[in-house]
GROMACS .gro file of C-alpha atoms in nm:
model
  381
    1MET     CA    1   7.936  -4.107   3.944
    2LYS     CA    2   7.974  -4.431   4.271
    3LEU     CA    3   8.280  -4.526   4.054
    4PHE     CA    4   8.488  -4.236   4.104
    5LYS     CA    5   8.388  -4.246   4.471
    6ASN     CA    6   8.444  -4.588   4.558
    7LEU     CA    7   8.808  -4.532   4.356
    8LEU     CA    8   8.841  -4.288   4.562
    9GLY     CA    9   8.794  -4.441   4.883
   10SER     CA   10   9.001  -4.664   4.839
   11ILE     CA   11   9.346  -4.456   4.780
   12LYS     CA   12   9.198  -4.194   5.009
   13PRO     CA   13   9.394  -4.453   5.290
   14HIS     CA   14   9.773  -4.307   5.059
   15PHE     CA   15   9.694  -3.959   5.186
   16GLU     CA   16   9.576  -3.991   5.505
   17GLU     CA   17   9.761  -3.888   5.803
   18GLY     CA   18  10.012  -4.148   5.810
   19GLY     CA   19  10.048  -4.302   5.435
   20LYS     CA   20  10.304  -4.256   5.189
   21LEU     CA   21  10.123  -3.918   5.030
   22GLU     CA   22  10.008  -3.760   5.296
   23LYS     CA   23  10.168  -3.393   5.241
   24TYR     CA   24   9.931  -3.429   4.894
   25TYR     CA   25   9.664  -3.492   5.080
   26PRO     CA   26   9.481  -3.102   4.971
   27ALA     CA   27   9.554  -3.210   4.583
   28TYR     CA   28   9.360  -3.519   4.689
   29ASP     CA   29   9.060  -3.353   4.923
   30ALA     CA   30   9.061  -3.094   4.663
   31ILE     CA   31   8.882  -3.326   4.373
   32GLU     CA   32   8.732  -3.552   4.610
   33THR     CA   33   8.537  -3.207   4.747
   34PHE     CA   34   8.490  -3.132   4.404
   35LEU     CA   35   8.308  -3.447   4.268
   36PHE     CA   36   8.068  -3.488   4.582
   37VAL     CA   37   7.990  -3.287   4.887
   38PRO     CA   38   8.206  -3.276   5.229
   39GLY     CA   39   8.129  -3.507   5.428
   40HIS     CA   40   8.301  -3.275   5.689
   41ALA     CA   41   8.143  -3.029   5.947
   42THR     CA   42   8.307  -2.736   6.211
   43HIS     CA   43   8.263  -2.847   6.499
   44ARG     CA   44   8.296  -2.589   6.698
   45GLY     CA   45   8.257  -2.198   6.776
   46SER     CA   46   7.898  -2.067   6.566
   47HIS     CA   47   7.827  -2.137   6.218
   48ILE     CA   48   7.526  -2.127   5.936
   49ARG     CA   49   7.423  -2.439   5.823
   50ASP     CA   50   7.343  -2.386   5.427
   51GLY     CA   51   7.222  -2.638   5.073
   52ILE     CA   52   7.574  -2.455   4.907
   53ASP     CA   53   7.943  -2.439   4.999
   54LEU     CA   54   8.178  -2.222   4.827
   55LYS     CA   55   8.271  -2.431   4.528
   56ARG     CA   56   7.930  -2.417   4.454
   57THR     CA   57   7.889  -2.059   4.445
   58MET     CA   58   8.187  -2.029   4.245
   59ILE     CA   59   8.012  -2.359   4.013
   60THR     CA   60   7.708  -2.153   3.992
   61VAL     CA   61   7.962  -1.771   3.869
   62VAL     CA   62   8.101  -2.018   3.634
   63LEU     CA   63   7.760  -2.156   3.503
   64ALA     CA   64   7.683  -1.739   3.498
   65MET     CA   65   7.915  -1.764   3.242
   66ILE     CA   66   7.862  -1.988   3.002
   67PRO     CA   67   7.666  -1.830   2.752
   68ALA     CA   68   7.910  -1.552   2.732
   69LEU     CA   69   8.170  -1.792   2.663
   70LEU     CA   70   7.921  -2.014   2.384
   71PHE     CA   71   7.786  -1.704   2.229
   72GLY     CA   72   8.189  -1.554   2.212
   73MET     CA   73   8.285  -1.916   2.045
   74TRP     CA   74   8.077  -1.829   1.739
   75ASN     CA   75   8.153  -1.494   1.764
   76VAL     CA   76   8.559  -1.585   1.690
   77GLY     CA   77   8.417  -1.824   1.414
   78HIS     CA   78   8.096  -1.531   1.353
   79GLN     CA   79   8.442  -1.266   1.305
   80HIS     CA   80   8.693  -1.470   1.121
   81PHE     CA   81   8.502  -1.615   0.880
   82SER     CA   82   8.306  -1.298   0.789
   83GLN     CA   83   8.617  -1.048   0.787
   84MET     CA   84   8.727  -1.321   0.443
   85GLY     CA   85   8.432  -1.261   0.272
   86VAL     CA   86   8.338  -1.610   0.404
   87GLU     CA   87   7.974  -1.757   0.405
   88THR     CA   88   7.940  -2.013   0.678
   89ALA     CA   89   7.678  -2.155   0.821
   90LEU     CA   90   7.648  -2.110   1.327
   91MET     CA   91   7.745  -2.437   1.388
   92GLU     CA   92   8.142  -2.422   1.109
   93ASN     CA   93   8.137  -2.076   1.317
   94PHE     CA   94   8.085  -2.201   1.652
   95LEU     CA   95   8.362  -2.512   1.662
   96PHE     CA   96   8.563  -2.302   1.455
   97GLY     CA   97   8.559  -2.050   1.795
   98LEU     CA   98   8.552  -2.374   2.031
   99TRP     CA   99   8.905  -2.455   1.816
  100LYS     CA  100   9.072  -2.127   1.873
  101VAL     CA  101   8.856  -2.082   2.229
  102LEU     CA  102   8.933  -2.396   2.460
  103PRO     CA  103   9.302  -2.396   2.447
  104ILE     CA  104   9.274  -2.095   2.623
  105ILE     CA  105   9.072  -2.219   2.889
  106VAL     CA  106   9.274  -2.529   2.880
  107VAL     CA  107   9.588  -2.310   2.946
  108SER     CA  108   9.445  -2.119   3.215
  109TYR     CA  109   9.286  -2.345   3.443
  110ALA     CA  110   9.645  -2.587   3.421
  111VAL     CA  111   9.878  -2.350   3.501
  112GLY     CA  112   9.621  -2.162   3.761
  113LEU     CA  113   9.531  -2.479   3.912
  114GLY     CA  114   9.878  -2.665   3.937
  115ILE     CA  115  10.023  -2.255   4.093
  116GLU     CA  116   9.714  -2.265   4.326
  117PHE     CA  117   9.737  -2.694   4.385
  118ALA     CA  118  10.137  -2.632   4.508
  119PHE     CA  119  10.108  -2.331   4.699
  120ALA     CA  120   9.827  -2.563   4.850
  121ILE     CA  121  10.104  -2.871   4.942
  122ALA     CA  122  10.356  -2.620   5.056
  123ARG     CA  123  10.107  -2.466   5.354
  124GLY     CA  124   9.973  -2.779   5.405
  125HIS     CA  125   9.556  -2.671   5.390
  126ALA     CA  126   9.311  -2.737   5.127
  127VAL     CA  127   9.302  -2.584   4.761
  128ASN     CA  128   9.210  -2.245   4.730
  129GLU     CA  129   8.794  -2.280   4.499
  130GLY     CA  130   8.845  -1.894   4.409
  131TYR     CA  131   9.067  -2.031   4.101
  132LEU     CA  132   8.761  -2.177   3.976
  133VAL     CA  133   8.595  -1.836   3.769
  134SER     CA  134   8.883  -1.666   3.713
  135GLY     CA  135   8.977  -1.942   3.489
  136MET     CA  136   8.704  -1.855   3.322
  137LEU     CA  137   8.732  -1.544   3.390
  138ILE     CA  138   9.046  -1.475   3.247
  139PRO     CA  139   9.002  -1.670   2.893
  140LEU     CA  140   8.692  -1.411   2.812
  141VAL     CA  141   8.880  -1.078   2.947
  142MET     CA  142   9.170  -1.187   2.629
  143PRO     CA  143   9.142  -1.148   2.294
  144VAL     CA  144   9.109  -1.488   2.160
  145ASP     CA  145   9.437  -1.461   1.886
  146VAL     CA  146   9.645  -1.433   2.230
  147PRO     CA  147   9.965  -1.659   2.227
  148LEU     CA  148   9.862  -1.891   2.512
  149TRP     CA  149  10.242  -1.805   2.595
  150MET     CA  150  10.119  -1.566   2.716
  151VAL     CA  151   9.829  -1.638   2.900
  152GLY     CA  152   9.996  -1.903   3.092
  153VAL     CA  153  10.245  -1.544   3.263
  154SER     CA  154   9.953  -1.394   3.245
  155VAL     CA  155   9.785  -1.630   3.469
  156ALA     CA  156  10.113  -1.694   3.666
  157PHE     CA  157  10.094  -1.351   3.747
  158ALA     CA  158   9.783  -1.329   3.904
  159VAL     CA  159   9.736  -1.620   4.140
  160VAL     CA  160  10.109  -1.568   4.290
  161ILE     CA  161  10.128  -1.152   4.279
  162GLY     CA  162   9.765  -1.137   4.287
  163LYS     CA  163   9.674  -1.367   4.508
  164GLU     CA  164   9.845  -1.569   4.635
  165VAL     CA  165  10.101  -1.356   4.795
  166PHE     CA  166   9.853  -1.165   5.017
  167GLY     CA  167   9.741  -1.513   5.141
  168GLY     CA  168   9.494  -1.673   4.863
  169THR     CA  169   9.137  -1.663   4.792
  170GLY     CA  170   8.931  -1.478   5.023
  171MET     CA  171   9.265  -1.202   5.113
  172ASN     CA  172   9.345  -1.078   4.783
  173ILE     CA  173   9.249  -0.697   4.741
  174LEU     CA  174   9.258  -0.663   4.334
  175ASN     CA  175   9.040  -0.923   4.155
  176PRO     CA  176   9.289  -1.135   3.960
  177ALA     CA  177   9.228  -1.167   3.651
  178LEU     CA  178   9.162  -0.795   3.597
  179THR     CA  179   9.548  -0.845   3.741
  180ALA     CA  180   9.634  -1.097   3.497
  181ARG     CA  181   9.477  -0.871   3.167
  182ALA     CA  182   9.596  -0.514   3.374
  183PHE     CA  183   9.959  -0.746   3.318
  184LEU     CA  184   9.969  -0.822   2.917
  185PHE     CA  185   9.805  -0.512   2.864
  186PHE     CA  186  10.113  -0.325   3.067
  187ALA     CA  187  10.378  -0.638   2.927
  188TYR     CA  188  10.208  -0.671   2.611
  189PRO     CA  189  10.011  -0.366   2.515
  190THR     CA  190  10.067  -0.443   2.146
  191GLN     CA  191   9.797  -0.749   2.153
  192MET     CA  192   9.587  -0.605   2.407
  193SER     CA  193   9.514  -0.284   2.200
  194GLY     CA  194   9.263  -0.417   2.000
  195ASP     CA  195   9.380  -0.290   1.651
  196LYS     CA  196   9.449  -0.473   1.520
  197VAL     CA  197   9.256  -0.726   1.243
  198TRP     CA  198   9.044  -0.949   1.402
  199VAL     CA  199   9.148  -1.251   1.282
  200ALA     CA  200   9.256  -1.634   1.402
  201ASP     CA  201   9.532  -1.561   1.137
  202ALA     CA  202   9.557  -1.213   1.062
  203ALA     CA  203   9.780  -1.262   0.723
  204THR     CA  204   9.497  -1.378   0.534
  205VAL     CA  205   9.299  -1.059   0.484
  206ASP     CA  206   9.405  -0.817   0.321
  207GLY     CA  207   9.247  -0.427   0.379
  208VAL     CA  208   8.977  -0.539   0.569
  209SER     CA  209   8.967  -0.336   0.937
  210GLY     CA  210   8.925  -0.557   1.240
  211GLU     CA  211   8.947  -0.308   1.537
  212THR     CA  212   8.673  -0.316   1.787
  213VAL     CA  213   8.434  -0.054   1.792
  214LEU     CA  214   8.636   0.177   2.105
  215GLY     CA  215   8.981   0.147   1.858
  216THR     CA  216   8.801   0.264   1.627
  217LEU     CA  217   8.707   0.567   1.805
  218ALA     CA  218   8.947   0.616   1.965
  219ALA     CA  219   9.129   0.606   1.700
  220GLY     CA  220   8.889   0.912   1.567
  221SER     CA  221   8.664   0.749   1.292
  222LYS     CA  222   8.295   0.642   1.347
  223THR     CA  223   8.146   0.340   1.412
  224ASP     CA  224   7.963   0.120   1.142
  225PHE     CA  225   7.812  -0.103   1.408
  226SER     CA  226   7.439  -0.025   1.526
  227GLN     CA  227   7.291  -0.056   1.836
  228MET     CA  228   7.190  -0.390   1.730
  229ASN     CA  229   7.501  -0.531   1.714
  230MET     CA  230   7.602  -0.347   1.948
  231LEU     CA  231   7.338  -0.539   2.190
  232ILE     CA  232   7.355  -0.893   2.018
  233GLY     CA  233   7.758  -0.876   2.005
  234ASP     CA  234   7.847  -0.909   1.687
  235ILE     CA  235   8.095  -0.715   1.676
  236PRO     CA  236   8.472  -0.762   1.699
  237GLY     CA  237   8.624  -0.745   2.103
  238SER     CA  238   8.710  -0.994   2.367
  239ILE     CA  239   8.613  -1.362   2.396
  240GLY     CA  240   8.315  -1.305   2.665
  241GLU     CA  241   8.240  -0.961   2.638
  242THR     CA  242   8.092  -0.881   2.316
  243SER     CA  243   7.735  -0.998   2.356
  244VAL     CA  244   7.516  -0.778   2.644
  245ILE     CA  245   7.210  -1.057   2.566
  246ALA     CA  246   7.413  -1.296   2.728
  247ILE     CA  247   7.628  -1.125   2.916
  248LEU     CA  248   7.241  -1.053   3.126
  249LEU     CA  249   7.158  -1.424   3.118
  250GLY     CA  250   7.460  -1.407   3.363
  251ALA     CA  251   7.343  -1.182   3.589
  252LEU     CA  252   7.012  -1.272   3.624
  253LEU     CA  253   7.140  -1.600   3.737
  254LEU     CA  254   7.379  -1.496   3.998
  255VAL     CA  255   7.152  -1.166   4.072
  256VAL     CA  256   6.819  -1.506   4.160
  257THR     CA  257   7.083  -1.731   4.315
  258GLY     CA  258   7.216  -1.393   4.553
  259ILE     CA  259   7.585  -1.472   4.524
  260GLY     CA  260   7.584  -1.166   4.318
  261SER     CA  261   7.553  -0.777   4.416
  262TRP     CA  262   7.241  -0.604   4.217
  263ARG     CA  263   7.328  -0.278   4.437
  264ILE     CA  264   7.703  -0.230   4.272
  265ILE     CA  265   7.572  -0.441   3.895
  266LEU     CA  266   7.290  -0.131   3.936
  267SER     CA  267   7.498   0.163   4.081
  268THR     CA  268   7.740   0.009   3.823
  269ILE     CA  269   7.535   0.067   3.527
  270ILE     CA  270   7.400   0.392   3.604
  271GLY     CA  271   7.760   0.539   3.739
  272GLY     CA  272   7.876   0.453   3.336
  273ALA     CA  273   7.533   0.645   3.214
  274VAL     CA  274   7.648   0.928   3.447
  275MET     CA  275   7.936   1.017   3.282
  276GLY     CA  276   7.830   0.912   2.979
  277LEU     CA  277   7.568   1.247   2.969
  278ILE     CA  278   7.831   1.439   3.078
  279PHE     CA  279   8.088   1.352   2.790
  280ASN     CA  280   7.792   1.414   2.562
  281ASN     CA  281   7.709   1.739   2.660
  282PHE     CA  282   7.996   1.815   2.651
  283ALA     CA  283   8.122   1.650   2.341
  284VAL     CA  284   8.405   1.913   2.141
  285GLU     CA  285   8.406   1.861   1.755
  286GLY     CA  286   8.623   1.541   1.666
  287ASN     CA  287   8.610   1.405   1.930
  288GLU     CA  288   8.445   1.077   1.910
  289LEU     CA  289   8.484   0.855   2.190
  290MET     CA  290   8.318   1.150   2.390
  291ALA     CA  291   7.990   1.261   2.119
  292PHE     CA  292   7.987   0.861   2.127
  293ASN     CA  293   7.569   0.821   2.259
  294TRP     CA  294   7.631   0.696   2.615
  295VAL     CA  295   7.380   0.440   2.559
  296ASP     CA  296   7.671   0.314   2.353
  297GLN     CA  297   7.932   0.310   2.587
  298LEU     CA  298   7.787   0.108   2.821
  299LEU     CA  299   7.670  -0.172   2.555
  300VAL     CA  300   8.058  -0.186   2.371
  301GLY     CA  301   8.429  -0.315   2.519
  302GLY     CA  302   8.397  -0.446   2.925
  303PHE     CA  303   8.139  -0.247   3.034
  304MET     CA  304   7.901  -0.488   3.129
  305PHE     CA  305   8.126  -0.771   3.201
  306GLY     CA  306   8.298  -0.606   3.426
  307ALA     CA  307   7.975  -0.505   3.565
  308VAL     CA  308   7.874  -0.857   3.593
  309PHE     CA  309   8.048  -1.037   3.634
  310MET     CA  310   8.432  -0.811   3.797
  311ALA     CA  311   8.296  -0.512   3.985
  312THR     CA  312   8.026  -0.827   4.218
  313ASP     CA  313   8.385  -0.948   4.311
  314PRO     CA  314   8.232  -1.019   4.688
  315VAL     CA  315   8.646  -1.029   4.805
  316SER     CA  316   8.798  -0.701   4.603
  317ALA     CA  317   8.425  -0.520   4.609
  318ALA     CA  318   8.227  -0.320   4.908
  319GLN     CA  319   8.065  -0.509   5.129
  320THR     CA  320   7.834  -0.235   5.317
  321ASN     CA  321   7.519  -0.220   5.132
  322LYS     CA  322   7.599   0.167   5.162
  323GLY     CA  323   7.953   0.114   4.997
  324LYS     CA  324   7.874  -0.097   4.715
  325TRP     CA  325   7.669   0.226   4.563
  326ILE     CA  326   7.924   0.406   4.643
  327TYR     CA  327   8.155   0.122   4.471
  328GLY     CA  328   7.983   0.036   4.195
  329PHE     CA  329   7.888   0.406   4.092
  330PHE     CA  330   8.195   0.484   4.063
  331CYS     CA  331   8.336   0.181   3.866
  332GLY     CA  332   8.028   0.299   3.626
  333PHE     CA  333   8.226   0.691   3.607
  334PHE     CA  334   8.578   0.650   3.578
  335ALA     CA  335   8.513   0.338   3.338
  336ILE     CA  336   8.376   0.628   3.096
  337MET     CA  337   8.521   0.865   3.261
  338ILE     CA  338   8.930   0.676   3.120
  339ARG     CA  339   8.754   0.611   2.800
  340VAL     CA  340   8.712   0.963   2.669
  341PHE     CA  341   9.088   1.074   2.839
  342ASN     CA  342   9.223   0.831   2.757
  343PRO     CA  343   9.200   0.750   2.382
  344ALA     CA  344   9.598   0.566   2.388
  345TYR     CA  345   9.408   0.284   2.625
  346PRO     CA  346   8.953   0.339   2.548
  347GLU     CA  347   8.826   0.015   2.709
  348GLY     CA  348   8.849   0.206   3.104
  349MET     CA  349   8.687  -0.079   3.282
  350MET     CA  350   8.980  -0.278   3.423
  351MET     CA  351   9.168   0.064   3.517
  352ALA     CA  352   8.826   0.170   3.651
  353ILE     CA  353   8.797  -0.181   3.881
  354LEU     CA  354   9.123  -0.201   3.964
  355PHE     CA  355   9.116   0.130   4.141
  356MET     CA  356   8.803   0.107   4.295
  357ASN     CA  357   8.948  -0.272   4.466
  358VAL     CA  358   9.191  -0.052   4.664
  359MET     CA  359   8.964   0.223   4.814
  360ALA     CA  360   8.646  -0.073   4.835
  361PRO     CA  361   8.808  -0.076   5.252
  362THR     CA  362   8.778   0.288   5.237
  363ILE     CA  363   8.400   0.352   5.095
  364ASP     CA  364   8.379   0.066   5.352
  365HIS     CA  365   8.532   0.191   5.698
  366TYR     CA  366   8.402   0.565   5.634
  367VAL     CA  367   8.042   0.384   5.547
  368VAL     CA  368   8.043   0.198   5.892
  369GLU     CA  369   8.184   0.488   6.099
  370GLY     CA  370   7.923   0.687   5.890
  371ASN     CA  371   7.653   0.443   6.078
  372ILE     CA  372   7.776   0.443   6.484
  373LYS     CA  373   7.824   0.803   6.394
  374LYS     CA  374   7.437   0.848   6.368
  375ARG     CA  375   7.319   0.567   6.614
  376LEU     CA  376   7.526   0.765   6.903
  377LYS     CA  377   7.329   1.096   6.825
  378ARG     CA  378   7.004   0.912   6.796
  379LEU     CA  379   7.096   0.755   7.161
  380LYS     CA  380   7.226   1.111   7.304
  381ALA     CA  381   6.908   1.207   7.172
   0.00000   0.00000   0.00000
């Protein structure tokens, strides 16, 4: 690393004030502070000294997604070869998945960071760190067979329309990764429906159903996958959303480090469970989604992934402690409601979180107002 530090130090004068490349200093600063701890600090105003900065926070979130990413790569190969009737070893499945997933990640970061750098240079400010997380989230919520050009277009839409028009990281009202997925769903619904054969080359498979669990239920059929399959994650689905175990490992890291809100995660699960129990008690014959066991509702689709990595977004989620309980509960509650009431789109987590992103400021407002009224009453008493 000393070699890189010396190299960066030798070219730094060109990017500093008065240098030939002064305009591109934000790009240089982004690379330097990504590799090394920043050498600058605040000099005025109150501030808190801490051992972690925003980049390290974002990197911790990326590390929390690694278990879901690695399992997702293996599952891509597993689903492909199993539906072709070919028995393969663990490493062969993983390498095949790596070959299919890595280009999606590369396109996501290349397009997203390229736009971030362009906006930073144009505005003359440091590159925002938020896309370190969004760049990984977007591939993980995509189906493996999504065309790369669609990934690029959705990333551009999410970064420009979902974030930069509001002022960049920390100013967006919607989760950028979910904005990308929503754009693809409404612009190219056939690619996101989950009702196609889930292999890399569907032409090689004849008469094999590769629907997701929710896609099967929405079509009025029962799923053949067991609860253990859903927990482990060896089922069809988006790249990083299938394994509850891998997702919970990431949740543990986020909660232990204090980066992810355990209140939002827990309340989202409670909200989903309540709505699932309501539907189970009033299930209509023939409606498989309504009759689907409430525990299984929490294990399939993007529910757990959304609860851990999407709903907890510190920018677009509620900020007050009481608000987090309310916000999370309705994220889970509405997610299951949308699944059942809208069979054309059985995966409701995306719409539920985006809706609650919009409602989060209102929730916090009334929580704060309520606290003020309580304190005023105590003062009068």
